[in-house]
C-alpha angles and dihedrals in degrees: 000000000000107000117213113197128185114305113261134184120251109267097180091136112068116223116256118234118252118263110280093009138094129251113263114259126209119250125209091269097054134073125234114253113252118245091204130045117256093245094051112140141186089232095079130124116290130215116270088235090071100030115145128171103254102175123166129238104334097097098033114123110226096176095247102106125100093218105083093181093056090047091053092048091054092049091051091049091053092049091049091054090049092050091049091053095046090050087067090068092071091055097050095082091059095042110102099190117082092206090060092049091049091050090050091051090053092053091047091050093052094046095045093051096042105031105029092083127157128345092316092058092047091051092050091051093049097046103033109038117355096098096046091042091054091050092050094047092046089053092049093050091049089052098258110223090349098275102085105136122218088249090057092048091048091051092049091055092049092051092053091046092054092045091055090060091051094046090054135197133342095037105133089158089068091049093049092048097052104027099090100034092053093045089054090054092050092048093049102098090188093065122097113273093237090053091052090047091052092047093051093047090047091050092050094047092050091053092044097050106024104027128095135194091261098080121115125248115285088024097064135085094271091061091054090050088053088054091048091053091052095046091045091060122096092255131031125185091350097308135095114259119231113245090237091059092043091053091049090050091055091047090052092046090053092049094052091042089063089068092062130079114264091247092061089056106039111008128115139024132244089241092056118066095181094079124054112246113249114240091231090064092056088053095054096090090053091048091050090054091048090056087063092055121116091226113096095206093052092049092050093049091049091048093053091050091052091048091052093047090049090049091052090049092054093051094055110116093005112149128199093252097047120113119259101207120121096245095060095039091062095060104041128106092284096063122125091219113123095006128119089252097056096097093044092050091050089055091047091050091052092049093048090050089053093049092050090064101026116143138170144115094272090081132053120245091251093051092048091049093050093046094048092049093048096047094044088063091045091049091050088058104042097034104032098024091233119148118226121247130208134164124205119193124201134168106288100013149357143242122232110200118192105163142048088247092065095040093051090050093047094049091051094049092045091053090049098050100034108173091009093058096100093046093051091043089057099046110020111099093193091060089047089056094044096052099029092239117208105224117202120228097188138034112073095007112126095019122122123236091257092051092049091051091050094048106030110028122101089245095054122113090245092056092046091050091050090050092052091049091050092049091052092048091050091050091050091049091052091049091052090048091053095040093117089065093061128075104232103354092253092145092068 
C-alpha cells in the first residue's frame, strides 16, 4: 500500500545554527526533520545528461504480430536501451556530483522496470550491469565520498528493489548481499525518513521475491519481521518514529506475513499453551493504538494488517469441503469468541466502523474519500467476514484477487515498479507464479497491429457502437426511473 501522510514542505536544506550558538538537537520526545518531502518519488525529472527515452508499452513485443522481423527489431531496440542505461552504472563511481548520480539512478530505474522484460531482460541485467550497479548503490548508501544526498540514497534503494523483482525467485545470493547493508540504513536514526522507508521496503521486497526457506536465523524473513515490529512502534532506539516510517514498517510486516502459514500469524490463545501463539496476535495491541493515530497513512496500514490477521484467523481449521457462507465462517475454529483477544477485536471493529464514515474539516476531500474507501473494505472483512475482491487486467491476461494476502502483495509490487508495473506483469514469470495470473491464449493473438487498432482502440467502430448502445441503455434506464412523472409512459 502507498501510504500518504500529511503534506509537508521540502526541508532538504538543513537550518544553519545561529551565530555563536549550537545546532538544535532532537530530544527523545521529538522527531527528526525529514530531508525529503513525504511525497518524494523516484519518478522525477532526470538530468538531460542522462536522458533516455523510457516510454511505456508502445514498442513492447507481445508476440501477436504477423511481422516477425518488426517484432525482432522492437525487441532489439528495447534491449539496446536497457544496455545503455546499465552502462551508466560503471560511471557512477567516478561521478563526483550527487545530483548526476541521482539522475543516473532514475534513468536506470525506469529502464530496468520497463525494458528488462522476460528472461532476456533478466539475463542482460545479470551479465551487463548487476555487479557494477551493486557496487555503485553500496557506495551511495555508505555515503560515497561524503556527499551522497538523501535523494541519491533513496534512488539507490529503489533501483535495487526493482532489480530484485526482475531477477526473480530463488536468489539467496541477493538476499545475503543486501541483508545487512539495508538493515544498517533502517537502524540509522540520523538518516532521512524517506531513505529509511526505501531501505526497509527494498529489504522486504528482496526477501519476498528472492529469498527461500533455507536462510539461517537472523538472515531470514522472520528477522526482518522482527525489525518491522520494532520500527513500527512509537519509539525506536530511544527516539520517536515518524508516522511515515511506522506505516511503511507495517506494510512490510504485512507483505512478509503473507509468506507464512495462517497458523503462524493468527493461531493460539494466551490461555492455551498447547498451540504456539501467532505473531500477528502479539501485534494487535500496537495496531489498535495505530488506528487512533492522527496520521491517515498509519491508520490505513494498521487497518490492512488487522484485516489480514482476521482473515488468517478465519481460515484456521478450514477444510476443502467446508462451506464458505458467512454464517458458518463466523463460528468455526478461527473465531475470536471466547479468546483473550475478543474484547480488543470488538474495540477495533468499532474504531474501523468509525473511520469508514469519518468526516470533518481536518481532512481534505481526497483524503476523506480514500480513507472511507479503504476502511469500508477493511470493515467488510473484520465485521462481516467478507473477503475483498479485485481484478487487474493486463495485455495477455488478468489477475483475480480474492483475499487480503493477494491484495497486499499486489499493492507492494505496484508501488515498487510504478510505471513499469504493466510491463513486468506481462513478462515476469515470477509475478505470474505469485499472483496465479490467468494468461489468455485467444483474443487478439495472431492479429497485426493495424487489425488491433481497428478492432480494439477507443476510436474503432466497435468501440463507438458500444458507446452508442450504452448511451441508449442509460437513457432508457433514466426514463424508467422517471416514469411516474409522465402521463402514460409514451416517452419510453
